[in-house]
Amino acid sequence: MTEVATQPPEARERRKLTGYWLLLPGALWLLLFFLVPFYSLIATSLYDPEGSILTGYDMTWAFGNYVTALQDYWPPLFRALWYGAVATLLCLVLGYVLAYAIAFKAGRWKNLMLVLVIAPFFTSFLVRTLSWKLLLGDEGLIVDTLQFLNILGDDGRLLATPFAVIAGLTYNFLPFMVLPLFASLDKIDPRLVEASRDLYARPIVGFFKVTWPLSLPGVVSGTLLCFIPAVGDYINAQLLGNTQTRVIGAVIQSLFTDANDFAIAGALSMILMIMILAMVLLYVRRAGTEDLL
Amino acid sequence: MAGESPGPTAGSGAGRTTSRAPGASRRTFLKGAGIGAFALGSAAVLPLFGSASAVQDPATCRATDVSQRDKRLVVSNWPAYIDVAEAGDDQYVTTLQEFEERTGISVSYTDDVNDNAEFFARVRNQLGACEPIDRDMMMLTDWMAARMIGLGWVQPISAERVPNLHANLIEPLRGRQWDPDREFSAPWQSGLTGIAYNASLTDEVGSFEALMTRDDLRGRITLLSEMRDTMAFMLKVTGGDPDDFTDDDWYNAIDYLRGRVRAGQVRAFTGNEYIQDLTAGNIVACEAWSGDVIQAQFDNPDIKFVVPEEGLNLWSDNMLVPNKATHLENAEAWIDYYYEPAVAAKLAAWVNYICPVEGAREEMEKIDPDLVDNFLIFPSEDDLADTFDFMALDEAQNRQYEGDWSDVTSG
């Protein structure tokens, strides 16, 4: 017994170090592929705005880039945040109902339904978005039907409207909402809901007092997984939107590749990152889900 | 950790509460120190991430030409831009196969150019630092060719080794301001930018002015997302000259476009995908490239191409040899070969763009007489009398105009 308890001191030292050695590959990876590019992005955002590919770009602490970027591009920036927020909310409503049904009502269909939720990932994101173009097209079935029912005017349309962009975003990010919601709903002990009924809670009260609070970790991670990529996404806005629906991702891309305006593009990227980070921190703090951070 | 903190420590309840203060302040201190270290570290590291000028000198930034002993050639081109044998047709010998047979040069041909700006972004780090991009030839549109030549990224082509180019290049493509003597570039194919419309859905749209103002077209037209293509016509509509304009002309044109976009006239700014929207009926008219329209007409004869009243924008995609390419002589052999009229006619019969080679029209009689009179492949001098080009921009103008353009197209 005593022999087991007391280890030679070097062995304990070594074991302490093992933890650090295990950290090393991940830390090196992050250093190389996150920290270095991140520094490069900060530097880019502070480049002298007069720089060009002819003269080269110098890092001159040009904080004015941030002001210029915000002044010139606040509409697409807020549009992206707005589309992302609406799409996330729609995902939450649709996803919650679906995840609830899969977790509690699906019975032996549970696994099949989960596979169906993931199935869209087997085809490319681009192909799925392009097929929405076919669905919503001016001569397509949906528009024709809506026009026949007089819900949509004769020259009304769905494609190339903000509606199409948000619908596309909602569709594309729905699985990211359903999966974490399902994971936390599935963990809920049904006896807790039964107990609430025993205490004469109406089903709706039982849901809000028991099920909803217990599913909050899923709600928080689901909304984050939807919102963050949805704000940065510009494929939906480009393929399904019109000239009034351009979002910040598309602006950054065209500033980098077409205009070679690295300084403003870098500043916009940083602004987007800081805004999302601030909103996420605020949200997580408000939601109070400790096990996320 | 708490045991190490100075001052009163755990023991009594009161002691425990007071011991929190130093712990919290230490955390604050550590946080502050962390931010301070990050700031200092950044101040030291950030200047290292500047980037140097990308200008090179093609006279010094070049590789030894190994063409003689290494019979190879690496070509990058746009998709569907060279003749291929139809499936099951064993008789047809492509122009590329014939070139390989005749010269003994083996060509590795890739269609990996999809977009000028995107291709530029892909090679700018290497070419800007005088490093090879592992290609001997790339095909880029006029303005991008001009830009790369201006940056010194393109090798000169020896005039003695490409006699066909200098003998057979059609007149309208000579004397371009960015390469007047074709020292660096040779057009591969040319095309026209104009208007296309779907005749089953609307009546003829004859000018950009009509395209931009007719009420029945509101929200049912697209323009091209290539700034130069679209702005050349906006300049024309507002009375400017795309070949030679001032900042004021530019602002007039961009303000006009902004107004029309705000009014909801323009549905989208697109790349090649406008052609699907046009055939699907999502749009009824649009700004279009001639070759796309000819190809679409095979499936849907209602698609028409119009020469707008404002004139035609004639452009070319040009063969360029990048710095550090190792098979310059083989590339020159390729250029000379494709400027033989018979070869050019065979290529034009397949790709349906404007053939830049004089004499190919006569050769076309033997291949496909139907195409001889198609002015979108063999335009006459009259057809091209009204063509214009977008003036060359320096880097500062480029950024300013591309920035304005991006403002308008981003709403």
XYZ file of C-alpha atoms in Angstrom:
704
model
C 0.000 0.000 0.000
C 2.664 2.479 1.021
C 4.720 1.588 -2.028
C 1.867 2.552 -4.324
C 1.158 5.832 -2.561
C 4.687 7.220 -2.644
C 6.091 7.571 -6.110
C 9.644 8.634 -6.786
C 9.632 12.444 -7.146
C 11.023 12.394 -10.732
C 8.076 10.297 -11.873
C 5.661 12.822 -10.450
C 7.585 15.623 -12.164
C 7.414 13.747 -15.416
C 3.711 13.171 -15.059
C 3.191 16.887 -14.462
C 5.083 17.620 -17.681
C 3.102 15.059 -19.670
C 0.141 17.413 -19.615
C 2.193 20.157 -21.219
C 3.618 17.828 -23.827
C 0.107 16.802 -24.763
C -0.834 20.454 -25.140
C 2.082 21.166 -27.433
C 0.785 19.925 -30.817
C -2.503 21.783 -30.427
C -0.773 24.908 -29.178
C 1.697 24.893 -32.052
C -1.116 24.390 -34.528
C -3.011 27.348 -33.109
C 0.114 29.481 -32.998
C 0.883 28.825 -36.646
C -2.577 28.810 -38.143
C -4.484 31.106 -35.841
C -2.197 33.511 -34.020
C 0.109 34.363 -36.933
C -2.748 34.959 -39.427
C -4.586 36.884 -36.740
C -1.620 39.212 -36.298
C -1.374 39.533 -40.037
C -5.051 40.541 -40.152
C -4.614 43.172 -37.428
C -1.588 44.532 -39.262
C -3.523 44.596 -42.543
C -6.331 46.556 -40.917
C -3.776 49.184 -39.857
C -2.004 49.478 -43.231
C -1.448 52.901 -44.690
C -4.587 53.358 -46.846
C -2.440 54.948 -49.569
C -0.473 51.733 -50.058
C -0.897 49.765 -53.260
C 0.420 46.659 -54.871
C 2.903 48.911 -56.721
C 4.391 50.588 -53.681
C 3.785 47.886 -51.117
C 1.785 48.260 -47.931
C 3.253 49.610 -44.692
C 1.794 49.115 -41.259
C 1.416 52.689 -40.043
C -1.085 52.306 -37.176
C -3.727 53.870 -39.417
C -6.652 53.559 -37.000
C -8.570 55.896 -39.312
C -9.240 52.837 -41.489
C -11.808 51.700 -38.958
C -13.683 54.990 -39.171
C -13.609 54.981 -42.973
C -14.730 51.368 -43.097
C -17.667 51.992 -40.763
C -18.709 55.174 -42.562
C -18.627 53.568 -45.986
C -19.973 50.147 -45.214
C -22.292 50.305 -42.226
C -25.404 49.418 -44.263
C -24.171 46.004 -45.453
C -22.665 45.392 -42.015
C -25.936 45.886 -40.188
C -27.833 44.139 -42.942
C -25.678 41.056 -42.360
C -26.308 41.194 -38.613
C -30.028 41.660 -39.210
C -30.330 38.780 -41.693
C -28.286 36.586 -39.379
C -30.480 37.433 -36.389
C -33.775 36.854 -38.214
C -32.536 33.594 -39.723
C -31.328 32.418 -36.315
C -34.672 33.208 -34.734
C -36.517 31.320 -37.480
C -34.093 28.418 -37.070
C -34.798 28.396 -33.342
C -38.559 28.262 -33.780
C -38.498 25.661 -36.550
C -35.614 23.729 -35.043
C -37.080 23.574 -31.547
C -40.334 22.056 -32.740
C -38.466 19.551 -34.860
C -35.938 18.624 -32.172
C -38.755 18.281 -29.630
C -40.642 15.949 -31.931
C -37.550 13.851 -32.592
C -36.588 13.633 -28.930
C -40.011 12.901 -27.409
C -42.425 11.775 -30.098
C -40.405 10.011 -32.791
C -40.116 6.655 -31.039
C -38.496 4.147 -33.346
C -38.137 6.745 -36.132
C -35.720 8.765 -34.016
C -32.515 7.604 -35.694
C -33.931 7.848 -39.174
C -35.126 11.402 -38.540
C -31.710 12.395 -37.216
C -30.065 10.996 -40.338
C -32.538 12.984 -42.446
C -31.574 16.164 -40.598
C -27.921 15.555 -41.437
C -28.583 14.282 -44.968
C -28.351 17.722 -46.709
C -24.677 17.844 -45.698
C -23.988 15.055 -48.165
C -24.335 17.562 -51.012
C -22.424 20.781 -51.346
C -23.623 23.990 -49.755
C -23.433 25.710 -53.132
C -25.559 23.138 -54.920
C -28.232 23.348 -52.224
C -28.356 27.122 -52.455
C -28.491 27.016 -56.256
C -31.435 24.637 -56.150
C -33.292 27.236 -54.082
C -32.914 29.487 -57.105
C -34.900 26.943 -59.095
C -37.536 26.590 -56.385
C -38.140 30.306 -55.967
C -37.654 31.315 -59.637
C -40.132 33.699 -61.253
C -41.481 30.928 -63.479
C -41.144 28.319 -60.723
C -43.874 26.294 -59.060
C -43.997 28.232 -55.782
C -44.377 31.648 -57.383
C -46.941 30.303 -59.858
C -48.987 28.777 -57.049
C -48.863 31.912 -54.924
C -49.868 34.001 -57.924
C -52.738 31.646 -58.678
C -53.950 32.011 -55.095
C -53.597 35.786 -55.441
C -51.245 35.906 -52.474
C -48.563 37.290 -54.752
C -49.293 39.949 -57.366
C -48.801 39.229 -61.058
C -45.333 40.736 -61.150
C -44.583 39.784 -57.557
C -41.581 37.600 -57.030
C -39.706 35.706 -54.352
C -36.254 35.264 -55.864
C -34.005 38.311 -55.511
C -35.749 39.586 -52.399
C -34.615 39.726 -48.745
C -37.213 37.038 -48.101
C -35.308 34.605 -50.328
C -32.008 35.441 -48.639
C -33.373 34.843 -45.149
C -35.170 31.697 -46.265
C -31.927 30.382 -47.749
C -29.951 31.198 -44.614
C -32.584 29.560 -42.420
C -32.568 26.447 -44.550
C -28.786 26.188 -44.682
C -28.180 26.603 -40.969
C -31.173 24.701 -39.603
C -29.235 21.462 -38.924
C -26.762 23.398 -36.763
C -29.727 24.354 -34.589
C -31.516 21.013 -34.534
C -28.566 18.887 -33.472
C -27.547 20.679 -30.243
C -31.229 21.209 -29.352
C -31.872 17.524 -29.826
C -28.831 16.638 -27.712
C -30.055 18.637 -24.732
C -33.756 17.749 -25.109
C -32.922 14.069 -25.363
C -31.071 14.207 -22.046
C -34.129 15.486 -20.148
C -35.569 12.910 -17.783
C -39.284 12.501 -18.769
C -40.091 11.834 -15.124
C -39.424 15.513 -14.402
C -42.237 16.493 -16.758
C -44.460 13.856 -15.185
C -43.632 15.288 -11.785
C -44.733 18.743 -12.943
C -48.064 17.257 -13.999
C -48.395 15.548 -10.628
C -48.066 19.008 -9.154
C -51.020 20.140 -11.298
C -49.027 22.159 -13.810
C -50.796 22.517 -17.121
C -48.710 21.092 -19.998
C -47.786 24.575 -21.205
C -46.640 25.601 -17.724
C -44.741 22.332 -17.383
C -42.970 23.077 -20.654
C -41.881 26.545 -19.601
C -40.967 25.543 -16.043
C -39.198 22.249 -16.813
C -38.401 21.482 -20.453
C -37.393 24.937 -21.664
C -34.947 25.731 -18.823
C -33.338 22.310 -19.135
C -32.919 22.744 -22.888
C -31.221 26.151 -22.550
C -27.677 24.853 -23.138
C -28.893 23.506 -26.482
C -30.641 26.795 -27.275
C -27.512 28.796 -26.546
C -25.116 26.609 -28.501
C -27.621 26.244 -31.352
C -28.144 29.983 -31.717
C -24.393 30.583 -31.633
C -23.718 27.885 -34.221
C -26.348 29.471 -36.496
C -25.769 33.145 -35.916
C -21.987 33.333 -36.279
C -21.700 31.634 -39.688
C -24.970 33.193 -40.912
C -23.624 36.718 -40.385
C -20.460 35.959 -42.348
C -22.216 34.059 -45.137
C -22.597 35.878 -48.441
C -23.393 33.051 -50.825
C -27.106 33.197 -49.986
C -27.238 36.963 -50.416
C -25.330 36.732 -53.692
C -27.321 33.907 -55.264
C -30.794 34.578 -53.872
C -30.648 38.316 -53.250
C -30.599 41.470 -55.364
C -28.566 44.649 -55.447
C -30.092 45.832 -52.180
C -29.225 42.708 -50.214
C -25.444 42.713 -50.366
C -23.927 41.715 -47.056
C -20.619 42.511 -45.453
C -18.921 39.238 -46.445
C -19.341 40.077 -50.120
C -18.007 43.599 -49.573
C -14.890 42.304 -47.828
C -14.309 39.770 -50.567
C -14.589 42.323 -53.352
C -12.385 44.832 -51.520
C -9.676 42.195 -51.153
C -9.775 40.708 -54.634
C -11.159 43.428 -56.945
C -10.128 46.718 -55.412
C -6.975 45.471 -53.660
C -7.963 47.781 -50.816
C -6.363 45.625 -48.163
C -6.503 48.238 -45.404
C -10.268 48.801 -45.484
C -10.995 45.121 -46.103
C -8.846 44.224 -43.092
C -10.509 46.849 -40.909
C -13.968 45.570 -41.912
C -12.964 42.005 -41.069
C -11.747 43.123 -37.658
C -14.899 45.161 -37.004
C -17.082 42.198 -37.911
C -15.052 39.920 -35.662
C -15.119 42.312 -32.711
C -18.866 42.929 -33.071
C -19.696 39.243 -33.199
C -17.384 38.499 -30.280
C -18.932 41.259 -28.169
C -22.467 40.149 -28.988
C -21.671 36.523 -28.227
C -20.019 37.369 -24.899
C -22.967 39.526 -23.893
C -25.413 36.856 -24.934
C -23.629 34.035 -23.134
C -23.348 36.143 -20.011
C -27.062 37.029 -20.132
C -28.057 33.455 -20.848
C -25.821 32.400 -17.986
C -24.832 29.057 -19.372
C -21.649 28.390 -17.450
C -20.876 25.036 -19.045
C -20.326 26.722 -22.395
C -17.352 28.836 -21.423
C -3.565 29.693 -4.347
C -5.499 31.416 -1.563
C -2.823 30.259 0.905
C -0.166 32.224 -0.948
C -2.039 35.504 -0.857
C -0.761 37.973 1.742
C -2.923 39.532 4.455
C -5.566 37.867 6.614
C -6.405 34.386 5.386
C -9.138 31.835 5.836
C -10.167 31.009 9.363
C -13.007 33.236 10.364
C -15.958 34.127 8.182
C -14.876 37.750 8.134
C -11.352 36.794 7.139
C -12.669 34.842 4.189
C -14.585 37.782 2.762
C -11.654 40.171 3.064
C -9.304 37.629 1.495
C -11.364 37.878 -1.688
C -10.261 41.378 -2.384
C -6.573 40.647 -3.039
C -7.534 37.593 -5.091
C -9.868 39.631 -7.255
C -7.429 42.480 -7.615
C -4.734 40.041 -8.593
C -7.018 38.667 -11.270
C -7.667 42.181 -12.478
C -3.956 42.826 -12.362
C -3.205 39.679 -14.345
C -5.866 40.620 -16.867
C -4.373 44.097 -17.173
C -0.879 42.683 -17.491
C -2.090 40.267 -20.148
C -3.658 43.039 -22.190
C -0.541 45.162 -21.685
C 1.719 42.336 -22.852
C -0.530 41.742 -25.864
C -0.412 45.433 -26.753
C 3.370 45.594 -26.372
C 3.839 42.342 -28.265
C 1.589 43.635 -31.028
C 3.502 46.899 -31.274
C 6.690 44.910 -31.777
C 5.306 42.282 -34.126
C 2.738 44.110 -36.284
C 5.180 46.152 -38.415
C 6.694 42.837 -39.577
C 3.467 42.089 -41.390
C 3.740 44.914 -43.912
C 4.141 43.832 -47.503
C 6.707 44.973 -50.043
C 6.105 46.401 -53.496
C 5.070 43.721 -55.965
C 6.658 45.360 -59.014
C 9.169 43.160 -60.832
C 11.444 43.625 -63.814
C 10.845 40.940 -66.461
C 14.401 41.428 -67.732
C 15.908 40.196 -64.474
C 13.091 38.128 -63.007
C 13.262 35.269 -65.474
C 14.215 31.621 -65.584
C 16.546 29.850 -67.988
C 14.541 28.701 -70.998
C 14.733 24.913 -71.168
C 12.362 24.615 -74.146
C 14.919 22.919 -76.397
C 15.628 19.924 -74.205
C 12.347 19.797 -72.278
C 9.547 19.610 -74.856
C 6.724 20.644 -72.555
C 4.273 23.528 -72.177
C 1.922 24.304 -69.272
C -1.171 26.337 -70.244
C -3.945 27.804 -68.048
C -7.124 28.834 -69.817
C -10.816 29.584 -69.201
C -13.332 26.704 -69.292
C -14.852 25.675 -72.658
C -12.376 27.829 -74.546
C -10.691 25.252 -76.794
C -11.992 22.638 -79.235
C -12.493 19.094 -77.949
C -13.681 16.022 -79.845
C -17.356 15.165 -79.340
C -17.901 11.942 -77.414
C -17.637 8.994 -79.807
C -16.035 11.026 -82.589
C -12.686 9.352 -83.275
C -12.062 11.192 -86.528
C -11.767 14.703 -85.176
C -8.193 15.799 -84.440
C -8.215 18.741 -82.057
C -6.014 21.750 -82.688
C -4.097 20.862 -79.539
C -3.385 17.292 -80.683
C -2.212 18.598 -84.031
C 0.130 21.038 -82.286
C 1.631 18.254 -80.196
C 2.106 16.035 -83.247
C 3.670 18.728 -85.335
C 6.085 20.139 -82.758
C 6.728 17.207 -80.452
C 5.833 19.457 -77.506
C 3.587 17.846 -74.920
C 1.054 20.292 -73.534
C -0.486 20.102 -70.096
C -3.640 22.144 -70.492
C -5.805 23.175 -67.519
C -8.968 25.266 -67.499
C -8.415 26.875 -64.123
C -9.036 30.553 -64.968
C -12.590 31.459 -63.923
C -12.317 35.097 -63.070
C -9.604 37.681 -63.669
C -9.561 39.124 -60.169
C -9.659 35.696 -58.584
C -6.780 34.462 -60.750
C -4.840 37.588 -59.873
C -5.406 36.971 -56.168
C -4.176 33.418 -56.652
C -0.837 34.335 -58.262
C -0.073 37.715 -56.757
C 2.055 36.437 -53.876
C 4.324 34.393 -56.122
C 4.611 36.780 -59.046
C 4.963 39.761 -56.709
C 7.925 38.054 -55.043
C 9.483 36.863 -58.337
C 8.654 33.228 -57.773
C 7.453 30.745 -60.412
C 3.731 29.947 -60.715
C 4.494 26.707 -62.585
C 2.740 27.832 -65.729
C 4.152 28.837 -69.093
C 1.050 30.571 -70.351
C -2.099 32.123 -68.908
C -5.045 33.772 -70.672
C -6.304 37.003 -69.126
C -8.661 39.757 -70.245
C -7.271 43.051 -71.538
C -7.459 45.100 -68.347
C -5.888 42.367 -66.258
C -3.225 41.756 -68.903
C -2.501 45.494 -68.848
C -2.202 45.432 -65.097
C 0.150 42.461 -65.018
C 2.327 43.906 -67.775
C 2.416 47.154 -65.798
C 3.586 45.262 -62.720
C 6.388 43.707 -64.781
C 5.100 40.170 -64.291
C 4.999 39.209 -67.981
C 7.847 38.043 -70.243
C 8.270 39.692 -73.659
C 7.561 37.517 -76.704
C 10.205 37.520 -79.419
C 8.684 38.995 -82.599
C 10.897 36.810 -84.830
C 9.500 33.642 -83.390
C 5.831 34.640 -83.812
C 5.666 35.958 -87.414
C 2.058 34.755 -87.833
C 0.897 36.915 -84.939
C 2.289 40.092 -86.450
C 1.123 39.199 -89.959
C -2.387 37.962 -89.152
C -3.708 39.887 -86.151
C -6.926 41.674 -87.177
C -6.718 45.441 -87.425
C -9.094 46.454 -84.576
C -6.907 44.629 -82.039
C -3.680 46.358 -83.034
C -2.297 49.386 -81.262
C -3.971 48.870 -77.891
C -2.524 51.487 -75.578
C -1.281 49.042 -72.949
C 0.733 46.944 -75.431
C 0.798 48.807 -78.770
C 3.245 46.488 -80.552
C 2.082 43.221 -78.994
C 5.420 42.712 -77.310
C 3.923 40.934 -74.306
C 0.506 39.684 -75.314
C -1.361 37.889 -78.094
C -5.176 37.735 -78.177
C -6.534 34.197 -77.835
C -10.180 34.995 -78.574
C -12.139 38.225 -78.564
C -15.714 39.007 -77.782
C -18.271 41.761 -77.603
C -20.235 43.045 -74.672
C -23.738 44.109 -75.562
C -27.375 43.414 -74.693
C -29.194 40.090 -74.758
C -32.944 39.687 -74.407
C -35.490 36.914 -74.395
C -37.778 37.597 -77.368
C -40.596 35.456 -75.970
C -40.870 37.714 -72.913
C -40.172 41.231 -74.113
C -39.793 43.261 -77.289
C -36.411 44.381 -78.506
C -34.159 46.315 -76.147
C -31.973 48.406 -78.400
C -29.863 50.508 -76.076
C -28.500 50.672 -72.579
C -30.539 53.785 -72.041
C -33.693 51.729 -72.662
C -32.371 48.862 -70.555
C -31.809 51.210 -67.643
C -35.007 53.247 -67.889
C -37.873 51.253 -69.431
C -40.553 50.682 -66.798
C -41.588 47.265 -68.073
C -38.035 46.053 -67.436
C -37.841 47.220 -63.847
C -36.366 44.512 -61.637
C -36.080 42.154 -64.600
C -32.631 42.999 -65.920
C -29.095 42.208 -64.778
C -25.779 43.895 -65.401
C -22.320 42.338 -65.373
C -20.343 42.399 -62.160
C -17.138 43.174 -64.097
C -16.744 46.862 -63.320
C -15.189 47.780 -66.677
C -17.843 46.073 -68.774
C -20.749 47.788 -67.095
C -19.203 51.179 -66.423
C -18.071 51.557 -70.044
C -21.748 51.623 -71.020
C -22.767 53.813 -68.083
C -20.120 56.298 -69.225
C -21.547 56.134 -72.748
C -25.105 56.695 -71.512
C -24.065 59.742 -69.505
C -22.035 61.237 -72.352
C -18.527 60.200 -71.295
C -15.941 58.374 -73.363
C -14.758 55.071 -71.834
C -11.501 55.296 -73.801
C -10.613 58.558 -72.158
C -12.615 59.957 -69.256
C -12.104 62.263 -66.294
C -13.026 61.838 -62.651
C -16.091 64.033 -63.264
C -17.266 61.780 -66.087
C -16.778 58.840 -63.773
C -18.867 60.399 -60.987
C -21.663 61.255 -63.412
C -21.744 57.671 -64.616
C -21.582 56.049 -61.186
C -24.253 58.421 -59.809
C -26.495 57.549 -62.724
C -26.034 53.850 -62.014
C -26.632 54.373 -58.292
C -29.895 56.170 -59.053
C -31.112 53.356 -61.301
C -30.125 50.712 -58.761
C -31.992 52.589 -56.000
C -35.025 52.819 -58.274
C -35.042 49.021 -58.390
C -34.316 48.774 -62.116
C -31.403 46.362 -61.748
C -32.086 42.964 -60.289
C -28.499 41.841 -59.799
C -24.880 42.165 -60.879
C -23.762 38.792 -62.146
C -20.977 36.774 -63.717
C -21.701 34.133 -66.368
C -24.802 32.947 -64.511
C -26.999 35.613 -66.158
C -27.436 33.261 -69.083
C -29.343 30.706 -66.960
C -31.553 33.453 -65.530
C -32.271 34.691 -69.046
C -33.244 31.279 -70.404
C -35.239 30.460 -67.248
C -37.228 33.693 -67.627
C -36.150 35.152 -64.275
C -34.885 38.132 -66.220
C -36.002 39.331 -69.644
C -32.946 41.308 -70.741
C -29.391 41.832 -69.585
C -25.894 42.949 -70.368
C -24.211 39.967 -72.014
C -21.088 38.543 -73.634
C -21.475 37.499 -77.279
C -20.088 33.954 -77.003
C -22.470 33.026 -74.178
C -25.387 34.211 -76.253
C -24.442 32.204 -79.369
C -24.098 29.079 -77.261
C -27.468 29.730 -75.561
C -29.146 30.277 -78.946
C -28.495 26.644 -79.890
C -30.924 25.620 -77.114
C -33.263 28.577 -77.117
C -33.637 30.570 -80.354
C -35.613 33.269 -78.505
C -32.414 34.570 -76.946
C -31.179 37.496 -79.054
C -28.023 39.562 -79.000
C -28.283 43.262 -79.837
C -25.659 45.764 -80.785
C -26.609 48.588 -78.449
C -26.948 52.081 -79.870
C -24.146 53.174 -77.561
C -21.719 50.939 -79.476
C -19.936 47.716 -78.730
C -17.308 46.922 -76.206
C -14.627 44.788 -77.867
C -12.362 42.839 -75.557
C -9.874 40.002 -75.815
C -8.472 37.332 -73.598
C -4.733 37.397 -74.107
C -1.997 34.788 -74.018
C 0.681 35.894 -71.564
C 3.910 34.225 -70.483
C 4.477 34.869 -66.765
C 7.900 35.592 -65.267
C 9.962 32.547 -64.309
C 8.212 30.399 -66.925
C 10.694 27.813 -68.153
C 9.259 27.107 -71.617
C 9.118 30.518 -73.291
C 10.138 29.233 -76.724
C 7.528 26.479 -76.648
C 4.940 29.121 -75.712
C 5.999 31.172 -78.712
C 5.617 28.109 -80.939
C 2.059 27.736 -79.576
C 1.171 31.376 -80.290
C 2.547 31.160 -83.816
C 0.611 27.941 -84.423
C -2.729 29.397 -83.299
C -2.240 32.374 -85.618
C -2.309 30.141 -88.694
C -5.670 30.927 -90.337
C -6.690 27.283 -90.764
C -6.040 26.505 -87.104
C -7.800 29.669 -85.969
C -10.881 28.833 -88.058
C -11.085 25.353 -86.588
C -10.907 26.809 -83.083
C -13.481 29.531 -83.832
C -15.936 26.986 -85.241
C -15.917 25.364 -81.833
C -15.760 28.217 -79.311
C -17.973 30.765 -81.168
C -16.124 33.851 -80.033
C -14.620 36.488 -82.286
C -11.621 35.121 -84.135
C -8.641 37.504 -83.902
C -6.913 36.022 -86.937
C -7.075 37.555 -90.411
C -7.757 34.974 -93.118
C -9.594 32.579 -90.817
C -12.883 33.620 -92.394
C -11.823 32.203 -95.772
C -10.740 28.996 -94.060
C -14.115 28.808 -92.321
C -15.825 28.320 -95.718
C -14.324 24.836 -95.750
C -15.362 23.975 -92.183
C -18.806 25.445 -91.566
C -20.147 27.923 -94.157
C -23.027 28.842 -91.794
C -20.659 30.590 -89.453
C -18.915 32.702 -92.077
C -21.548 35.415 -92.017
C -22.047 35.462 -88.273
C -20.828 38.879 -87.264
C -20.294 37.685 -83.686
C -17.468 35.460 -84.975
C -16.234 37.373 -88.009
C -17.295 40.995 -87.592
C -16.653 43.296 -90.524
C -14.699 46.519 -90.223
C -18.076 48.298 -90.253
C -19.357 46.297 -87.307
C -16.293 47.214 -85.327
C -16.238 50.879 -86.313
C -18.108 51.781 -83.151
C -16.266 49.642 -80.636
C -14.617 51.128 -77.623
C -12.412 49.965 -74.824
C -12.045 50.927 -71.197
C -9.042 53.169 -70.597
C -6.138 51.780 -68.591
C -6.290 52.700 -64.912
C -3.374 53.198 -62.563
C -3.455 51.525 -59.163
C -4.863 54.555 -57.326
C -7.653 55.014 -59.902
C -8.311 51.310 -59.865
C -8.874 51.281 -56.143
C -10.944 54.437 -56.127
C -13.202 53.243 -58.943
C -13.473 49.670 -57.739
C -14.334 51.080 -54.310
C -17.095 53.303 -55.740
C -18.309 50.384 -57.795
C -18.457 48.171 -54.742
C -20.402 50.898 -52.879
C -23.056 51.010 -55.572
C -23.339 47.278 -56.030
C -23.498 46.801 -52.257
C -26.571 49.055 -51.901
